[in-house]
Coordinates of C-alpha atoms in Angstrom, one line a residue:
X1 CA -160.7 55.2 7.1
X2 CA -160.0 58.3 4.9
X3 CA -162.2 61.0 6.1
X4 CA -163.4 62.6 9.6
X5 CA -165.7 65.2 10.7
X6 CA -165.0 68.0 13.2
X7 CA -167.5 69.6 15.0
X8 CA -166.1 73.5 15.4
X9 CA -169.4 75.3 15.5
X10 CA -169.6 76.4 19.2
X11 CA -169.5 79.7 21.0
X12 CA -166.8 78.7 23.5
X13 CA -169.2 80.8 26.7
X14 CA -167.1 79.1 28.9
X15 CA -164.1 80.1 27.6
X16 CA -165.0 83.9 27.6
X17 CA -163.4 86.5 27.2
X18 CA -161.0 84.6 25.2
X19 CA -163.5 83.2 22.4
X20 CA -164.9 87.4 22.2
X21 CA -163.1 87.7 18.8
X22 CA -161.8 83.8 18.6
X23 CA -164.0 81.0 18.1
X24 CA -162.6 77.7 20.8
X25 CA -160.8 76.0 18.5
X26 CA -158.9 79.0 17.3
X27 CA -157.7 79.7 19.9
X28 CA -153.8 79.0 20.9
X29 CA -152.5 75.9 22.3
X30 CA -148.6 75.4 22.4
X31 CA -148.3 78.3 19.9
X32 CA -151.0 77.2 17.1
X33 CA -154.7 76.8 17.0
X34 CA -155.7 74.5 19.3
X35 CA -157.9 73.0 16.1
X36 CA -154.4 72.5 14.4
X37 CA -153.4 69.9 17.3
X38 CA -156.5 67.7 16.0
X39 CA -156.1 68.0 12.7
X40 CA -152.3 66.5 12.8
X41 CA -153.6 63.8 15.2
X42 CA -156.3 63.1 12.7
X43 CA -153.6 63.0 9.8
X44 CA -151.3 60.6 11.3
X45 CA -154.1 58.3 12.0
X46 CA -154.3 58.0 7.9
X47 CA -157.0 60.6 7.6
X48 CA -157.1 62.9 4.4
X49 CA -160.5 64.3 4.0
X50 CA -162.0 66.5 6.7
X51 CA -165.1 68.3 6.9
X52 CA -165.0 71.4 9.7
X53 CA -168.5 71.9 10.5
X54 CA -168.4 75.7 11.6
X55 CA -171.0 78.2 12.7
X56 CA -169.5 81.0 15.8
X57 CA -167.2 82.8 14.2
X58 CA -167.2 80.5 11.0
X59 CA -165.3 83.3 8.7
X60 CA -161.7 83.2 10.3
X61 CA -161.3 79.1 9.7
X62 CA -160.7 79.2 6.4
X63 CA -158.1 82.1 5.8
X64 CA -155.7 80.2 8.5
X65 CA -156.6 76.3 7.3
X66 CA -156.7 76.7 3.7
X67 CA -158.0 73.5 1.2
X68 CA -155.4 72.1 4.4
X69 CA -152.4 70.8 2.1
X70 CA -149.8 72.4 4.6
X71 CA -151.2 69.6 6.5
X72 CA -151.5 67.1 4.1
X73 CA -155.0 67.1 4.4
X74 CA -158.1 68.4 2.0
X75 CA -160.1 70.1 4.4
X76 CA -163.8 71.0 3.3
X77 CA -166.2 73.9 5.3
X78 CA -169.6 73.8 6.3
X79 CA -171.3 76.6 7.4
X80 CA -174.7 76.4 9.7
X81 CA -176.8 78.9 9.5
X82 CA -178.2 78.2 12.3
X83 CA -176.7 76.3 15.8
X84 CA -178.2 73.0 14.5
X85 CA -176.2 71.1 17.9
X86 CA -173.8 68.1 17.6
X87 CA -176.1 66.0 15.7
X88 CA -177.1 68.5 13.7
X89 CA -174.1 69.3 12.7
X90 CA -173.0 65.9 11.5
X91 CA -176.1 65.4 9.5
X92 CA -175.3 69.1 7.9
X93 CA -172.4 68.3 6.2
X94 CA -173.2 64.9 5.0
X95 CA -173.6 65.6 1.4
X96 CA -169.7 66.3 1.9
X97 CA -169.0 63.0 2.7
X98 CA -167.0 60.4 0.2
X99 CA -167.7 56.9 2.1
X100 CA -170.0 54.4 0.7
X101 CA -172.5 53.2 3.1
X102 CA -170.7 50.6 5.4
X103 CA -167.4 52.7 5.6
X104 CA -166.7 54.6 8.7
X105 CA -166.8 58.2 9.0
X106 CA -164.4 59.6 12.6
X107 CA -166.1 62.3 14.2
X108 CA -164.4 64.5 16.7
X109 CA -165.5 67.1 19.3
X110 CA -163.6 70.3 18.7
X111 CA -163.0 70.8 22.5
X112 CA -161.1 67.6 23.2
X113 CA -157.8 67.7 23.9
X114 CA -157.0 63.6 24.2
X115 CA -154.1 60.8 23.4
X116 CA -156.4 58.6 21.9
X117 CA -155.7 55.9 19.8
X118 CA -157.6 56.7 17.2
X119 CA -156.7 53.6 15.0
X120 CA -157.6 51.9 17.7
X121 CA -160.8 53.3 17.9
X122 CA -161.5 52.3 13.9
X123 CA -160.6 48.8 14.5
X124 CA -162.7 48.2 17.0
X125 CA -165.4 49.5 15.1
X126 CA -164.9 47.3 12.4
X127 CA -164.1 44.2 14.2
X128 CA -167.6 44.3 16.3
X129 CA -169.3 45.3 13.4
X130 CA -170.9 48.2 15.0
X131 CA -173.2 51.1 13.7
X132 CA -171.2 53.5 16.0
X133 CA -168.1 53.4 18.4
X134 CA -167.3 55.8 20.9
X135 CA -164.3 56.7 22.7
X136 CA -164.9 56.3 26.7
X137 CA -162.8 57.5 29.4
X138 CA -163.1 56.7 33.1
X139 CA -162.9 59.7 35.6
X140 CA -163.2 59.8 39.6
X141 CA -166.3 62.2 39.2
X142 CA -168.7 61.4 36.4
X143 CA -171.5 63.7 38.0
X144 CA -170.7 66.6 35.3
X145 CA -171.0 63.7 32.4
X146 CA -172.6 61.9 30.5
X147 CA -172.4 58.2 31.9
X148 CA -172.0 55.3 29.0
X149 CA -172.4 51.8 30.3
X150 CA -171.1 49.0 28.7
X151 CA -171.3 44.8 29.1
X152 CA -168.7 42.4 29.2
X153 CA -168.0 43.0 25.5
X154 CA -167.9 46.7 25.2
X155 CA -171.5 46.6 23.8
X156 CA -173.6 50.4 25.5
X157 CA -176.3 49.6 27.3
X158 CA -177.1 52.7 28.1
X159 CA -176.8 57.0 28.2
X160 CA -177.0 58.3 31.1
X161 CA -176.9 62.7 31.1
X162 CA -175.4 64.1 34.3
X163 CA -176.3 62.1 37.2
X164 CA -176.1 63.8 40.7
X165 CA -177.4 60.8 43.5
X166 CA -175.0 57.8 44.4
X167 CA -177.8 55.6 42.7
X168 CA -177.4 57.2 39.6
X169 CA -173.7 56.9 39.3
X170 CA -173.4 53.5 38.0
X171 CA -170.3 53.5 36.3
X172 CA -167.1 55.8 35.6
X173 CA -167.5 55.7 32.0
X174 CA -168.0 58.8 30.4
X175 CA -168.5 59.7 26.5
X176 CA -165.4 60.9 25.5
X177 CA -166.5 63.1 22.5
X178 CA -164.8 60.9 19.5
X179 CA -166.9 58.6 17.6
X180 CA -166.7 56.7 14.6
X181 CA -170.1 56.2 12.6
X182 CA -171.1 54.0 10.0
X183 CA -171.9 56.5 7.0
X184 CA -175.4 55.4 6.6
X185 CA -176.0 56.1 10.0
X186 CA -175.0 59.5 9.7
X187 CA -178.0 59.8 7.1
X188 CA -180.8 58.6 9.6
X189 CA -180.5 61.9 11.6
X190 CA -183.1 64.3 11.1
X191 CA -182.3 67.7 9.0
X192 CA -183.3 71.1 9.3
X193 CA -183.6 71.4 13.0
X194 CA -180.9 71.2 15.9
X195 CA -180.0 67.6 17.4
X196 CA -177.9 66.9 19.9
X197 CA -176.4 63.4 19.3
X198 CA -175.8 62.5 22.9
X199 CA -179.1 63.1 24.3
X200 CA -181.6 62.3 20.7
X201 CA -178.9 60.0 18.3
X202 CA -177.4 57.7 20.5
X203 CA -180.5 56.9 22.7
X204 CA -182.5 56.5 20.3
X205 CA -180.3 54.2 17.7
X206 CA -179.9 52.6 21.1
X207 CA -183.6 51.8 21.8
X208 CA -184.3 50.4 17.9
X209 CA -181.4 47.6 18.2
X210 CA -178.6 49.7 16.5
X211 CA -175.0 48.3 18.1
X212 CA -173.3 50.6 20.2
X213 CA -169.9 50.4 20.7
X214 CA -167.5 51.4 23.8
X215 CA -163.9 50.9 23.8
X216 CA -162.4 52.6 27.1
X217 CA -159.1 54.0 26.3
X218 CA -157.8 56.0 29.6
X219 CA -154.8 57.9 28.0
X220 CA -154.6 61.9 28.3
X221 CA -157.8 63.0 28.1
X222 CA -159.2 66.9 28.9
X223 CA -162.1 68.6 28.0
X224 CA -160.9 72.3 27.5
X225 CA -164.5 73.9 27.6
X226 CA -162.9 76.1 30.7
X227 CA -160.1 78.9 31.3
X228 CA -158.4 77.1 33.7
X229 CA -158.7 73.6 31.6
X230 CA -157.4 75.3 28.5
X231 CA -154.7 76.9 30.1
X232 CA -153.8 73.4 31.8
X233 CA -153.8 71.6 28.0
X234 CA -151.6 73.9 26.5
X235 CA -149.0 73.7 29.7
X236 CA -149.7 69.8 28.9
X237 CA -148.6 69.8 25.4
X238 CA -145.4 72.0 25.8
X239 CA -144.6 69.9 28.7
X240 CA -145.1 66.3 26.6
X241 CA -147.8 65.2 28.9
X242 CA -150.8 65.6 25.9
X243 CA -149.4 64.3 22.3
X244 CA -149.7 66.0 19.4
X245 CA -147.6 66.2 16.7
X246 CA -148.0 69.9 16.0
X247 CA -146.5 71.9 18.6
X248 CA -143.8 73.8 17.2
X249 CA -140.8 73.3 19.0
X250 CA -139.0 71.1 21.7
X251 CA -141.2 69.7 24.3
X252 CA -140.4 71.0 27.9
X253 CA -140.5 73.8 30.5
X254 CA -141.6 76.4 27.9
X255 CA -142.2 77.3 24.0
X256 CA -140.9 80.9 23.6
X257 CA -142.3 81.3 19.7
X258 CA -139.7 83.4 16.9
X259 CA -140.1 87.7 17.4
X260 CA -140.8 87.0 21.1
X261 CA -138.6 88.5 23.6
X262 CA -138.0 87.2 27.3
X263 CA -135.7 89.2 29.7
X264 CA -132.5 87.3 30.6
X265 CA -133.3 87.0 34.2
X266 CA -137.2 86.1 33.7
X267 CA -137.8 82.7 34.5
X268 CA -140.3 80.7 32.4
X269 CA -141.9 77.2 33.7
X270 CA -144.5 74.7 34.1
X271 CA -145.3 74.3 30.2
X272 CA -145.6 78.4 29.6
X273 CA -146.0 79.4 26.2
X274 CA -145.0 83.0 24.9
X275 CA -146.6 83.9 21.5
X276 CA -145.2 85.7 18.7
X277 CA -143.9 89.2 19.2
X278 CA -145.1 89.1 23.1
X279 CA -142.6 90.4 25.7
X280 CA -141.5 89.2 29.3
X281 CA -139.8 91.5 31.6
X282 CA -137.1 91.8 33.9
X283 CA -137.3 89.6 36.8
X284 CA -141.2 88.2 35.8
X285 CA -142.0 84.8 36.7
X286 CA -144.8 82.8 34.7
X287 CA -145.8 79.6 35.2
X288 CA -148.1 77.1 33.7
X289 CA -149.5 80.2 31.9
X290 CA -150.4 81.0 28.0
X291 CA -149.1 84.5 27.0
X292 CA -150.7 85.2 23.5
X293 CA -149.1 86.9 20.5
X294 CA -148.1 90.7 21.1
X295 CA -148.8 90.6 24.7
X296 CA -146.8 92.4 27.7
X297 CA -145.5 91.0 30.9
X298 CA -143.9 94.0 32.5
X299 CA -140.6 93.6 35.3
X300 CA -141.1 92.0 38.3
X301 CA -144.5 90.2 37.5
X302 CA -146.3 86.8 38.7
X303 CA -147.9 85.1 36.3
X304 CA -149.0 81.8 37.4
X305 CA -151.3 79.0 35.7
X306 CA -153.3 81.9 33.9
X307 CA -154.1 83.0 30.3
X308 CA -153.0 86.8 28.9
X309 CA -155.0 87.7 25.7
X310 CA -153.7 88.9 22.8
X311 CA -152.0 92.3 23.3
X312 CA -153.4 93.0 26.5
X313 CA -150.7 94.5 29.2
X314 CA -149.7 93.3 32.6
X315 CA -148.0 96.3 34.7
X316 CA -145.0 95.5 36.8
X317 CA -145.0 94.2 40.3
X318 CA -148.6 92.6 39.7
X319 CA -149.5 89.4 40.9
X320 CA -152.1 87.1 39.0
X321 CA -153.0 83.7 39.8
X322 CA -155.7 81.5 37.7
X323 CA -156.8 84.5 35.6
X324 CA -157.9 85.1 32.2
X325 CA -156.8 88.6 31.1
X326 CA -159.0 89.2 27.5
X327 CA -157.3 90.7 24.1
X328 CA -155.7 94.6 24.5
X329 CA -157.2 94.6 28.1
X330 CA -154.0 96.6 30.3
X331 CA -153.6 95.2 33.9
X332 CA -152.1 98.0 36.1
X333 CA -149.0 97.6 37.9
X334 CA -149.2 96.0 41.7
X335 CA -152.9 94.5 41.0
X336 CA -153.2 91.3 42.4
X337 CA -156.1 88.8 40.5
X338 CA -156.4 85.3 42.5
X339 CA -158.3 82.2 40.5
X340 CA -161.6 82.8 38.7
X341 CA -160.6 86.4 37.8
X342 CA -161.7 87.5 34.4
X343 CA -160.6 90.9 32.7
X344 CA -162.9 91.7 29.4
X345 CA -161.5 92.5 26.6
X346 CA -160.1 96.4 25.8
X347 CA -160.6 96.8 29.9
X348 CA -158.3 99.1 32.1
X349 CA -157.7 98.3 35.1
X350 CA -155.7 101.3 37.4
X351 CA -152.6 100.5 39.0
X352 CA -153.3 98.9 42.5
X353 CA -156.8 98.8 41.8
X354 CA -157.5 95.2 43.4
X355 CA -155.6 93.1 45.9
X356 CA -156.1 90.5 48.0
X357 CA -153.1 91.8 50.6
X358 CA -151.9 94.6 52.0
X359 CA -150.3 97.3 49.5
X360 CA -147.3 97.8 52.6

């Protein structure tokens, strides 16, 4: 297997504020794009050729990536104009493709942070002779999933979207959001109009005979479609937890990157990232947290398991717990933001503004 497709095309809503002026996978993780974290995975499974299939946001891709030779990779861009959904998107760049009919083709989901294996994942696709493999992953509450049922030999039996009664819940598999397809597959999806592969492509290759196949690999696995997930990956792959080959710098208690400055008595833990040219003051504490590039902690601040935006401002004394603070927003001092919290971008928020305590 020599080529992949990644599917980068949506609007992140979730993830707001942060994906205002950033589409998702641009966003940092561990100091780079999170996108750059699946593109060195995808490398060092033997990939060279990959196709970003683009759409929110699709101009600021290739100014960072390039034709990808920093990365040892040849990295193609294809542009929708308009959302044409996952399946869509796949059959969209198609004519990009350089696999004859029976090779496979990896596609990932651009919001997956995950260990798998991916060459793993490409034998077991060969070996059962399958039309399409997909990654599964088992977790304690598939109600917010789609459920993917297997027999005794990995073959799928069946998609399942989102079940909600006990009934319904018939197993803890859940599409993982990494596939590999056999190349003519890819051409059997319908063009010119959105598709969503999990609920139109798979069902229905299901229902005429295609083979399915699962293959269950329960490493790291994290969908990062919210704040508080994305903060949690990052943390994960400074702290080791999450491979990936591109974080730049030591694994452990936090990644301060070059023109950053951090006070000598602040204390940084829990997988914290400081970005290029940010600044942490005296006495601030952050944990678990994601401070992007040109961004200010000021003296005596809490930080804890939350995201600042680039350039935004966080005044002294405050206190913010499972927040997202958006781009150049300014966070007066002694404000107190508990989980959920979300400052827009540009926003000013007056010095002791909102708290959850007493001020005394």
């Amino acid at each position: 297997m020599t080529e992949a497709i990644l599917l980068v095309g949506g609007k992140g809503t979730r993830l707001r504020p942060l994906t205002v002026h950033t589409p998702k996978p641009m966003v940092p993780a561990a100091g780079v794009p999170f996108l750059t974290h699946q593109l060195a995975r995808a490398r060092a499974a033997g990939v060279d050729h990959i196709v970003l299939a683009t759409s929110y946001l699709a101009e600021v891709f290739e100014p960072y990536f390039g034709d990808g030779s920093a990365l040892g990779l040849h990295i193609e861009y294809v542009t929708e104009d308009e959302p044409l959904g996952t399946g869509g998107a796949i059959r969209n760049v198609a004519s990009r493709l350089r696999s004859a009919p029976d090779e496979p083709v990896l596609i990932f989901n651009g919001d997956i942070l995950t260990g798998l294996d991916i060459g793993a994942l490409v034998r077991t696709h060969e070996e059962s002779a399958a039309d399409v493999s997909l990654h599964l992953t088992k977790v304690d509450d598939p109600r917010a999933y789609g459920l993917v049922p297997t027999d005794a030999t990995g073959r799928v039996t069946a998609f399942l979207e989102k079940p909600q009664t006990p009934e319904e819940i018939v197993t803890d598999q859940i599409n993982a959001g990494a596939y590999v397809f056999r190349r003519s597959v890819i051409d059997t999806i319908p063009t010119g109009r959105p598709v969503s592969v999990e609920r139109e492509t798979f069902p229905e290759l299901l229902a005429s005979g295609a083979h399915l196949q699962g293959m269950v690999d329960s490493t790291y696995w994290l969908d990062l479609g919210t704040p508080q997930a994305f903060v949690r990956g990052s943390a994960d792959l400074v702290l080791g937890r999450a491979p990936s080959p591109a974080v730049p710098g030591r694994c452990g208690d936090s990644l301060v990157l070059p023109t950053a400055s951090v006070a000598a008595d602040a204390k940084l833990t829990g997988g914290t990232v400081v970005g290029e040219g940010a600044r942490i003051g005296e006495g601030a504490r952050v944990a678990g947290s994601t401070v992007l590039s040109g961004a200010v902690v000021e003296p005596g601040a809490v930080v804890t398991d939350s995201l600042i935006g680039a350039g935004a401002r966080i005044g002294a004394r405050a206190a913010l717990s499972g927040v997202v603070i958006g781009d150049g927003a300014q966070v007066g001092a002694d404000n107190e933001l508990r989980a959920g919290a979300r400052v827009w971008c540009d926003a000013v928020l007056p010095s002791g503004a909102v708290r959850f305590s007493s001020d005394q």
